[in-house]
PDB file of C-alpha atoms in Angstrom:
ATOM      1  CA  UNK J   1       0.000   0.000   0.000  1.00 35.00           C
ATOM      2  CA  UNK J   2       1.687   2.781  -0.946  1.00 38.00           C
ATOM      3  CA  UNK J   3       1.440   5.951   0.884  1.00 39.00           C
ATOM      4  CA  UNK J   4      -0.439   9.748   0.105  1.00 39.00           C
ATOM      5  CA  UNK J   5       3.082  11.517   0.676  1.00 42.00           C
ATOM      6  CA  UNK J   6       5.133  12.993  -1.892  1.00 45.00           C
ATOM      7  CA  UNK J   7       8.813  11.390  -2.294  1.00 46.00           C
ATOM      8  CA  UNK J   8      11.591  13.605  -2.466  1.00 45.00           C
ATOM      9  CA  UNK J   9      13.736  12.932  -5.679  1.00 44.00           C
ATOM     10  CA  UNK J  10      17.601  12.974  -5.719  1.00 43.00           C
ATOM     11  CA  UNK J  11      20.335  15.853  -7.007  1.00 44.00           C
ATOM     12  CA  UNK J  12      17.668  18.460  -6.981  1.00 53.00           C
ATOM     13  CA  UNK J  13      14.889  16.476  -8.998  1.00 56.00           C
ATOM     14  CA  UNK J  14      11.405  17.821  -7.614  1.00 53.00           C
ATOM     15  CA  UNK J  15       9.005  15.559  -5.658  1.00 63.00           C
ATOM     16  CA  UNK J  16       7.055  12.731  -7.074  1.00 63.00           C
ATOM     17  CA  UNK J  17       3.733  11.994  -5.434  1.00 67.00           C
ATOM     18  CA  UNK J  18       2.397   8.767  -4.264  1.00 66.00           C
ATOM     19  CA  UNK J  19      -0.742   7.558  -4.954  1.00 60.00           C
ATOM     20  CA  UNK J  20      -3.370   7.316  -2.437  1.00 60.00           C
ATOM     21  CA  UNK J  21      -4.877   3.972  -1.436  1.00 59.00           C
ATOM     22  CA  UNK J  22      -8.529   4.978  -2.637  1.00 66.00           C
ATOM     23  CA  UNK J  23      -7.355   5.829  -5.963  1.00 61.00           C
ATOM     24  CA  UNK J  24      -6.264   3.437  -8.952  1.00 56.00           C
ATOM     25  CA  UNK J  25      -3.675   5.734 -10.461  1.00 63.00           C
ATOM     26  CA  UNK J  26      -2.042   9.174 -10.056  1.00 58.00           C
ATOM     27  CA  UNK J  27      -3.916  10.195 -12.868  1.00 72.00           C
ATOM     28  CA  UNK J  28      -7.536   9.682 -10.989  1.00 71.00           C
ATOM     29  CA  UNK J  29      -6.240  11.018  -8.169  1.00 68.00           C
ATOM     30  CA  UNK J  30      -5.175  14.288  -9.962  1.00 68.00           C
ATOM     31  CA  UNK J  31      -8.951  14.164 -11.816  1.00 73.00           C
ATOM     32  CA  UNK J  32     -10.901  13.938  -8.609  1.00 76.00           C
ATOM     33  CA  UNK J  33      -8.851  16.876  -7.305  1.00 76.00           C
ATOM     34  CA  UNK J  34      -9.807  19.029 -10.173  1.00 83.00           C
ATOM     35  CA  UNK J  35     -13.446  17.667  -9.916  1.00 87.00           C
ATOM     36  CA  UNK J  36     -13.530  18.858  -6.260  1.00 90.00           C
ATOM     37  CA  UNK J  37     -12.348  22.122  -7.294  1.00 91.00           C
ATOM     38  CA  UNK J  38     -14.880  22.682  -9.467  1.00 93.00           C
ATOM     39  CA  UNK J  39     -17.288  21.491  -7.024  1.00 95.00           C
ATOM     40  CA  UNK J  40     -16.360  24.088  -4.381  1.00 94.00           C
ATOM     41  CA  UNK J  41     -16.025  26.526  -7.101  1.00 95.00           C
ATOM     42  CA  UNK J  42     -19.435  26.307  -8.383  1.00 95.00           C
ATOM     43  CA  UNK J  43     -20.646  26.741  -4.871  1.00 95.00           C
ATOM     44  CA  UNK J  44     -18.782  29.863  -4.717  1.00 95.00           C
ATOM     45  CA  UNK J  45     -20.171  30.645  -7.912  1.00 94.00           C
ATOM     46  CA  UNK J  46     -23.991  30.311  -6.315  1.00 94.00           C
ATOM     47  CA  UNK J  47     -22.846  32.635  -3.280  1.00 94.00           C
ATOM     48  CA  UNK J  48     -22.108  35.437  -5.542  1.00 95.00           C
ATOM     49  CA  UNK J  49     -24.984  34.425  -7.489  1.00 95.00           C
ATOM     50  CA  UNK J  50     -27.265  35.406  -4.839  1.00 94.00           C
ATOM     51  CA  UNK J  51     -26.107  38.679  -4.709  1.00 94.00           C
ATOM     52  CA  UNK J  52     -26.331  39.734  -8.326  1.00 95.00           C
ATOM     53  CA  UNK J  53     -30.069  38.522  -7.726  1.00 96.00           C
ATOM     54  CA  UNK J  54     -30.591  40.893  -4.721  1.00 95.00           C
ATOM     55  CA  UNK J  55     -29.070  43.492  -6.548  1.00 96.00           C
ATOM     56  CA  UNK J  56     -31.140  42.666  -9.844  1.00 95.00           C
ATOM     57  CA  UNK J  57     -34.258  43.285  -7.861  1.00 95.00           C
ATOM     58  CA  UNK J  58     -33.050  46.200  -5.833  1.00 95.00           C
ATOM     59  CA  UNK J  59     -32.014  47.795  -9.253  1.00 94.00           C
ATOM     60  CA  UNK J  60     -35.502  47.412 -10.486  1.00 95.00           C
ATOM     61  CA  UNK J  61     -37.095  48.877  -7.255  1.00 95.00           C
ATOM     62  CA  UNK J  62     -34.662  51.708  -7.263  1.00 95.00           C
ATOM     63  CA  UNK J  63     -33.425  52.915 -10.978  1.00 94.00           C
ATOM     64  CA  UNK J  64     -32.566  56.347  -9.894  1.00 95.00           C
ATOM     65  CA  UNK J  65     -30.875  56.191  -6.330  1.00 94.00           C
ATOM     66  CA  UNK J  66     -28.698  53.053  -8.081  1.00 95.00           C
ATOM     67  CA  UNK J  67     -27.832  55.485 -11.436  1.00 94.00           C
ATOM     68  CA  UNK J  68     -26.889  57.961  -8.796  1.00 95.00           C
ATOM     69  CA  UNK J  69     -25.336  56.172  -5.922  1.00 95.00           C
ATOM     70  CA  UNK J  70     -22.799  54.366  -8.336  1.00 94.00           C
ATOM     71  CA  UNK J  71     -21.458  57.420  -9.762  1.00 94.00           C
ATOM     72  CA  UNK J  72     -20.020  58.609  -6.154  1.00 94.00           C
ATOM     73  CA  UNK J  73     -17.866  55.573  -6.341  1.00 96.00           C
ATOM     74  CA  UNK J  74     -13.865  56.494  -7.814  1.00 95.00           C
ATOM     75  CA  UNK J  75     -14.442  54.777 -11.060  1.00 95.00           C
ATOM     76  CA  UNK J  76     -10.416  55.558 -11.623  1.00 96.00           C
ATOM     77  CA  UNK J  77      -9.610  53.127  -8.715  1.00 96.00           C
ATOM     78  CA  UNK J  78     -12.516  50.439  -9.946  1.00 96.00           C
ATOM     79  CA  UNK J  79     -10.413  50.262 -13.475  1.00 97.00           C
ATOM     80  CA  UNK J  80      -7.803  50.425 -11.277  1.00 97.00           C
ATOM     81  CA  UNK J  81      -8.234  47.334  -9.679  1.00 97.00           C
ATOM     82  CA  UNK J  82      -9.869  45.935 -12.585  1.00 97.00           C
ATOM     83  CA  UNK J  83      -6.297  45.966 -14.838  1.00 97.00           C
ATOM     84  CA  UNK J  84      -4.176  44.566 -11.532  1.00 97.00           C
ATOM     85  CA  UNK J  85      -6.975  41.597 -11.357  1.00 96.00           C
ATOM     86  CA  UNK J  86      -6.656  40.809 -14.727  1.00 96.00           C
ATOM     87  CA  UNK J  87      -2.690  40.461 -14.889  1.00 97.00           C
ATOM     88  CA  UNK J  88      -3.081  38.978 -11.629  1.00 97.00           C
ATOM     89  CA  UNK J  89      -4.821  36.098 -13.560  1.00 96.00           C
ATOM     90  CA  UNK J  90      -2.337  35.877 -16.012  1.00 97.00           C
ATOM     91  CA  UNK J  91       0.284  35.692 -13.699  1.00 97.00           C
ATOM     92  CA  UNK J  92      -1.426  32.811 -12.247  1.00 97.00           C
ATOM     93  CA  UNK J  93      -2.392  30.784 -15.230  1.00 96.00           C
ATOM     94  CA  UNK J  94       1.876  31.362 -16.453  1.00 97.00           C
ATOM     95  CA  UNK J  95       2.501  29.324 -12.661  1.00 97.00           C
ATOM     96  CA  UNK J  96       0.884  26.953 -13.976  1.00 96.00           C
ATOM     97  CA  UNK J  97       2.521  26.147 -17.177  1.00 96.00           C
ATOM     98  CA  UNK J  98       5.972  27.139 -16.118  1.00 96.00           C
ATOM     99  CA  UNK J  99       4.993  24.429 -13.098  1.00 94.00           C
ATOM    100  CA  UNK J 100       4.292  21.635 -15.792  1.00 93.00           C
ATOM    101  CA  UNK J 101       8.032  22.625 -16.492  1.00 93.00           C
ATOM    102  CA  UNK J 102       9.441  21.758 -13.437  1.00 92.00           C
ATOM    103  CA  UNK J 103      10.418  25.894 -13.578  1.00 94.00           C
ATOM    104  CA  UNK J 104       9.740  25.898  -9.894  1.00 95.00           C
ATOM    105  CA  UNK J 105      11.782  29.527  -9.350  1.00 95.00           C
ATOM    106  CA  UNK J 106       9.751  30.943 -12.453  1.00 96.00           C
ATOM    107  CA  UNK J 107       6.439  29.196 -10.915  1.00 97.00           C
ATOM    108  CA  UNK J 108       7.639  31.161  -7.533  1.00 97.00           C
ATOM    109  CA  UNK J 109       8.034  34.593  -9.368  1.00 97.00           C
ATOM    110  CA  UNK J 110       4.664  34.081 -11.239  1.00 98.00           C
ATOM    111  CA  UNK J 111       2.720  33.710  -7.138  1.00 97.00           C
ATOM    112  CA  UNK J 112       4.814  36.162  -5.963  1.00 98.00           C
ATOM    113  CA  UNK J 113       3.605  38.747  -8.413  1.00 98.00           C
ATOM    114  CA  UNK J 114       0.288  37.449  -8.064  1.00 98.00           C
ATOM    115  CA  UNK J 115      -0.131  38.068  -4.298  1.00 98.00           C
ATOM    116  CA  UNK J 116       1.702  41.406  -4.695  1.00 98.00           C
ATOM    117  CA  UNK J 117      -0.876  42.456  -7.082  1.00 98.00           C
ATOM    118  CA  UNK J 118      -4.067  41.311  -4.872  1.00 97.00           C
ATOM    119  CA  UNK J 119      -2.027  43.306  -2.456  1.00 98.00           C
ATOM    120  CA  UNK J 120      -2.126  46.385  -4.280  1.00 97.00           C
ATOM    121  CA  UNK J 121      -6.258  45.540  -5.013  1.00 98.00           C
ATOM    122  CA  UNK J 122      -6.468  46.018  -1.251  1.00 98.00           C
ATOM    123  CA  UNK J 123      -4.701  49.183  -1.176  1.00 98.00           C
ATOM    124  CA  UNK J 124      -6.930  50.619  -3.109  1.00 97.00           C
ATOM    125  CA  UNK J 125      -9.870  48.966  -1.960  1.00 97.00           C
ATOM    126  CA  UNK J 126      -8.946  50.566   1.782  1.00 97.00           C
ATOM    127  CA  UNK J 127      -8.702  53.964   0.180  1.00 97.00           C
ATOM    128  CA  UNK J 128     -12.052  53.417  -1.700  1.00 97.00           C
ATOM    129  CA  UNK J 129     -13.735  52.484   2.117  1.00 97.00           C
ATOM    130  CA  UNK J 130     -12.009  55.006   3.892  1.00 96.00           C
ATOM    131  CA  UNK J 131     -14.043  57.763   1.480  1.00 95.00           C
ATOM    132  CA  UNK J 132     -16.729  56.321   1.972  1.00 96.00           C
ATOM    133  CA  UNK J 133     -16.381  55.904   5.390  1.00 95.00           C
ATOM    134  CA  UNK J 134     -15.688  59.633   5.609  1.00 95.00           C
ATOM    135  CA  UNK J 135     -18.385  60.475   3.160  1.00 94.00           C
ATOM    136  CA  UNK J 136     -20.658  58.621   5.819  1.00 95.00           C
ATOM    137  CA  UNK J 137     -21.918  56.312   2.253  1.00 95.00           C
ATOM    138  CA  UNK J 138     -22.466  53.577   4.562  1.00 94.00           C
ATOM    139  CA  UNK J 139     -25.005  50.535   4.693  1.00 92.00           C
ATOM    140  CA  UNK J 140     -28.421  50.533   5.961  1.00 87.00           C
ATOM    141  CA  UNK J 141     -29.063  52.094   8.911  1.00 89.00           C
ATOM    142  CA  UNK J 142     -25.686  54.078   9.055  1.00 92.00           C
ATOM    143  CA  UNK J 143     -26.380  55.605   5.612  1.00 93.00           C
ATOM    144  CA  UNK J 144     -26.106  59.666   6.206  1.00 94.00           C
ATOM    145  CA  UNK J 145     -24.691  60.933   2.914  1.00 94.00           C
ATOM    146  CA  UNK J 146     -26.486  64.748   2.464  1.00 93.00           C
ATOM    147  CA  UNK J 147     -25.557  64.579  -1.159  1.00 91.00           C
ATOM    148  CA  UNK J 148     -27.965  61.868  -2.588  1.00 92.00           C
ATOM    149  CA  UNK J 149     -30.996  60.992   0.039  1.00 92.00           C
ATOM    150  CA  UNK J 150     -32.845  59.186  -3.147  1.00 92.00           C
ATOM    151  CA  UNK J 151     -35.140  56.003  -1.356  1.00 93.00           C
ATOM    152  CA  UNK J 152     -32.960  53.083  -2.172  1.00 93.00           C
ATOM    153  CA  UNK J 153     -29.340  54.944  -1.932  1.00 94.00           C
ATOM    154  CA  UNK J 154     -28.792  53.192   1.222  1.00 94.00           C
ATOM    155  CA  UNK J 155     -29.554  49.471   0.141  1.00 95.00           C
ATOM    156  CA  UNK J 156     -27.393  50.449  -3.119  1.00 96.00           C
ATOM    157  CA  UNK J 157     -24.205  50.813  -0.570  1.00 96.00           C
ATOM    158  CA  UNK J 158     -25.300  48.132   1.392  1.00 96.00           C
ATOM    159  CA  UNK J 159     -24.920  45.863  -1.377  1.00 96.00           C
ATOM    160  CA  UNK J 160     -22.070  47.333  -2.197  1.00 96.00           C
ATOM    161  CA  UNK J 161     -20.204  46.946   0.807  1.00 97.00           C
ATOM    162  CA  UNK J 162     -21.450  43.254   1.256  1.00 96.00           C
ATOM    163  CA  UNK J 163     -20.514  42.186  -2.144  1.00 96.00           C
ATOM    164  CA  UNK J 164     -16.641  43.833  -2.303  1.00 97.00           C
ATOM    165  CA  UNK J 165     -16.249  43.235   0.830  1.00 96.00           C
ATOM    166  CA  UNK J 166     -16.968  39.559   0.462  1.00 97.00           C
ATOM    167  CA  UNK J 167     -15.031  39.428  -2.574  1.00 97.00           C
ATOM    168  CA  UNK J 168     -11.956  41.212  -1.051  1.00 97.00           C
ATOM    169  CA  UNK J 169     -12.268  38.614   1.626  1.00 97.00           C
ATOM    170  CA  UNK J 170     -11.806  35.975  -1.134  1.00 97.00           C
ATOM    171  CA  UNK J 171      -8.875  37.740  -2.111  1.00 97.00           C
ATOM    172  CA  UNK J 172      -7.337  37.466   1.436  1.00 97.00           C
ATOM    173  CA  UNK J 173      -7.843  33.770   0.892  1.00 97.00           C
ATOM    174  CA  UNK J 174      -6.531  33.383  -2.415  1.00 96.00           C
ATOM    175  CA  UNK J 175      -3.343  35.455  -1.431  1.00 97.00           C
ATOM    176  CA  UNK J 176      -2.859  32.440   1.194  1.00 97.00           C
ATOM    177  CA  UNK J 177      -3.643  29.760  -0.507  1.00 96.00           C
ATOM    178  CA  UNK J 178      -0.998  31.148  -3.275  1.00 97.00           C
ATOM    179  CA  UNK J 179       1.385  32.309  -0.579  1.00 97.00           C
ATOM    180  CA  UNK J 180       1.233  28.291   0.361  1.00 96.00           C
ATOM    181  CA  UNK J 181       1.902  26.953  -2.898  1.00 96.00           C
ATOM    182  CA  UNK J 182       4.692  29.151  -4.075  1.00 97.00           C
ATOM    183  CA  UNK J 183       6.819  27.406  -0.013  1.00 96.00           C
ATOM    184  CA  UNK J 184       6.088  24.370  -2.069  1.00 93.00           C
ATOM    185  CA  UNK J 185       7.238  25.738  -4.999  1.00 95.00           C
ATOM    186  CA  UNK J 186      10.102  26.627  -3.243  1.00 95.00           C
ATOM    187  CA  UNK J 187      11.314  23.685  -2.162  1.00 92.00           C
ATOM    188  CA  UNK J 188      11.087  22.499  -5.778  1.00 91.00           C
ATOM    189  CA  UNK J 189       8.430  19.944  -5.702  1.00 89.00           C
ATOM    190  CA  UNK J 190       6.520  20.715  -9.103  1.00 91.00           C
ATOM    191  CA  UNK J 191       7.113  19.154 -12.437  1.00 88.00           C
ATOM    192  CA  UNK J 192       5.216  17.176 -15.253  1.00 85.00           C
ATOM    193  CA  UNK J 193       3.707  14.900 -13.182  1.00 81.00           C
ATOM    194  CA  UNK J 194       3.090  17.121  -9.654  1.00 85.00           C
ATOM    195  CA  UNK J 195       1.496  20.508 -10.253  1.00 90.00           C
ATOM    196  CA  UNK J 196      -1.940  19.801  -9.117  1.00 91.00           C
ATOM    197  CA  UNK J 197      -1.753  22.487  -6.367  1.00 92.00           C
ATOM    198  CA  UNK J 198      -0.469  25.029  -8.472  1.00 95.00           C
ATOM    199  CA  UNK J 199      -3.365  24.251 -11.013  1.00 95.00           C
ATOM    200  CA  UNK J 200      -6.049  24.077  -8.301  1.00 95.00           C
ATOM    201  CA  UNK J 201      -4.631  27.119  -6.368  1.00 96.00           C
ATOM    202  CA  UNK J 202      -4.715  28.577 -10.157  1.00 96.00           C
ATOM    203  CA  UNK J 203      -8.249  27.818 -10.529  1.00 96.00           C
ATOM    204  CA  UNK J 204      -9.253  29.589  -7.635  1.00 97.00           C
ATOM    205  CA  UNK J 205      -7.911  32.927  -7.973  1.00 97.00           C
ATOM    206  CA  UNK J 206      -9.487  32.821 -12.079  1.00 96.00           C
ATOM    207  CA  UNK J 207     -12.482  32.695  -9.662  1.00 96.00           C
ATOM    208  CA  UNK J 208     -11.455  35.803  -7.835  1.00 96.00           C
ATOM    209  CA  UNK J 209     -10.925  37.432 -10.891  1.00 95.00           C
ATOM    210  CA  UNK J 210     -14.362  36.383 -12.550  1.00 95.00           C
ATOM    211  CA  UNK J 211     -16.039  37.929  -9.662  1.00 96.00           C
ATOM    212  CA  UNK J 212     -14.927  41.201 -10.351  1.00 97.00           C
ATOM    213  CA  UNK J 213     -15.631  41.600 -13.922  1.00 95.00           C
ATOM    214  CA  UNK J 214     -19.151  40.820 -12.784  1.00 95.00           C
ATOM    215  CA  UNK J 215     -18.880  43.318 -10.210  1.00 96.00           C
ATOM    216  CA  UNK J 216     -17.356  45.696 -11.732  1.00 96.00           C
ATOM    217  CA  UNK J 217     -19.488  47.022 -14.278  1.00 95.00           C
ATOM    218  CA  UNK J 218     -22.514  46.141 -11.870  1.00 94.00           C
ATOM    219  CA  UNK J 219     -21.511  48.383  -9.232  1.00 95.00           C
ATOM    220  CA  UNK J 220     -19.728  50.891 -10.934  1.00 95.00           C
ATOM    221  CA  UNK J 221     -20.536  50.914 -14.777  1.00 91.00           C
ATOM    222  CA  UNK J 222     -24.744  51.127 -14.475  1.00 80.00           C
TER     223      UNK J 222
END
């Protein structure tokens, strides 16, 4: 029986993983990996889902304070954001071939930039809540903004609040979840036949970054 640890190789040669017990092959193991991803992913995908449909119907109920309210967001620091996301995601999907490669150092630069630039997407997303904060555009009950006093302003920054602030919570994840795959990249354990984390970690910040082009132009576009 062999066991679910990795083997180290010799003279530098990355790790080789061992098959699991359960499964008849690495190559099932790898598959039901990536099936679980997707699983969790879609679930993810319904979470967020639920929001655009609460938003959907607020929109309807409130076309004006939501036309209004989304203009006092910085739409500079939206596209902003928007540009480091996307690169982000390229930077990402490159780990993942150059990890295929056995380029573990390359796989590490690719994370590193990665989590530097979801860094930078909080940056801006703290100077984005601090106005607002200031501007007293808060949710629900706390909304006292003199400048727009529409019905409906308050439940557009509600949702607005909810929704970035659950996707910048995603991005706190992400960053560890890449931060943990680039130590193993590190110690050179990725190659041909073990990249599965870097594809799965992958995976989930393309997630991240879906999320925002939805919620970018919903928030700050209408």
């Amino acid at each position: 029986m062999q066991s679910s640890t990795a083997t180290a190789g010799t003279a530098g040669v990355p790790y080789r993983p061992q098959v699991a017990a359960h499964f008849a092959s690495l190559e099932v193991q790898n598959h039901a990996a990536r099936l679980g991803m997707w699983l969790f992913l879609a679930t993810e995908i319904l979470l967020f889902a639920g929001l655009f449909v609460i938003y959907a119907n607020y929109r309807f109920l409130f076309p004006e304070a939501f036309a209004l309210a989304s203009r006092e967001l910085n739409l500079n620091m939206g596209t902003f954001n928007t540009l480091l996301l996307i690169t982000s995601s390229f930077t990402a999907a490159m780990a993942v071939h150059y990890a295929k490669e056995a380029k573990n150092k390359q796989v590490v630069l690719m994370f590193v930039l990665t989590i530097l630039m979801a860094l930078g997407f909080l940056v801006v997303k703290y100077f984005e809540y601090s106005h607002k904060f200031h501007e007293h555009q808060l949710p629900g009950p706390y909304y006292a903004f003199p400048g727009l006093t529409l019905p409906g302003a308050s439940a557009y920054f509600t949702i607005y609040f909810l929704s970035t602030g659950l996707h910048a919570f995603h991005v706190i994840i992400g960053m560890i979840v890449l931060g943990w795959v680039t130590l193993k990249a590190m110690r050179n354990e990725f190659s041909h036949y073990n990249y599965t984390a870097v594809e799965l970690g992958s995976m989930y910040w393309h997630l991240v970054d879906l999320v925002w082009i939805f919620l970018f132009p919903m928030l700050y576009l209408i």
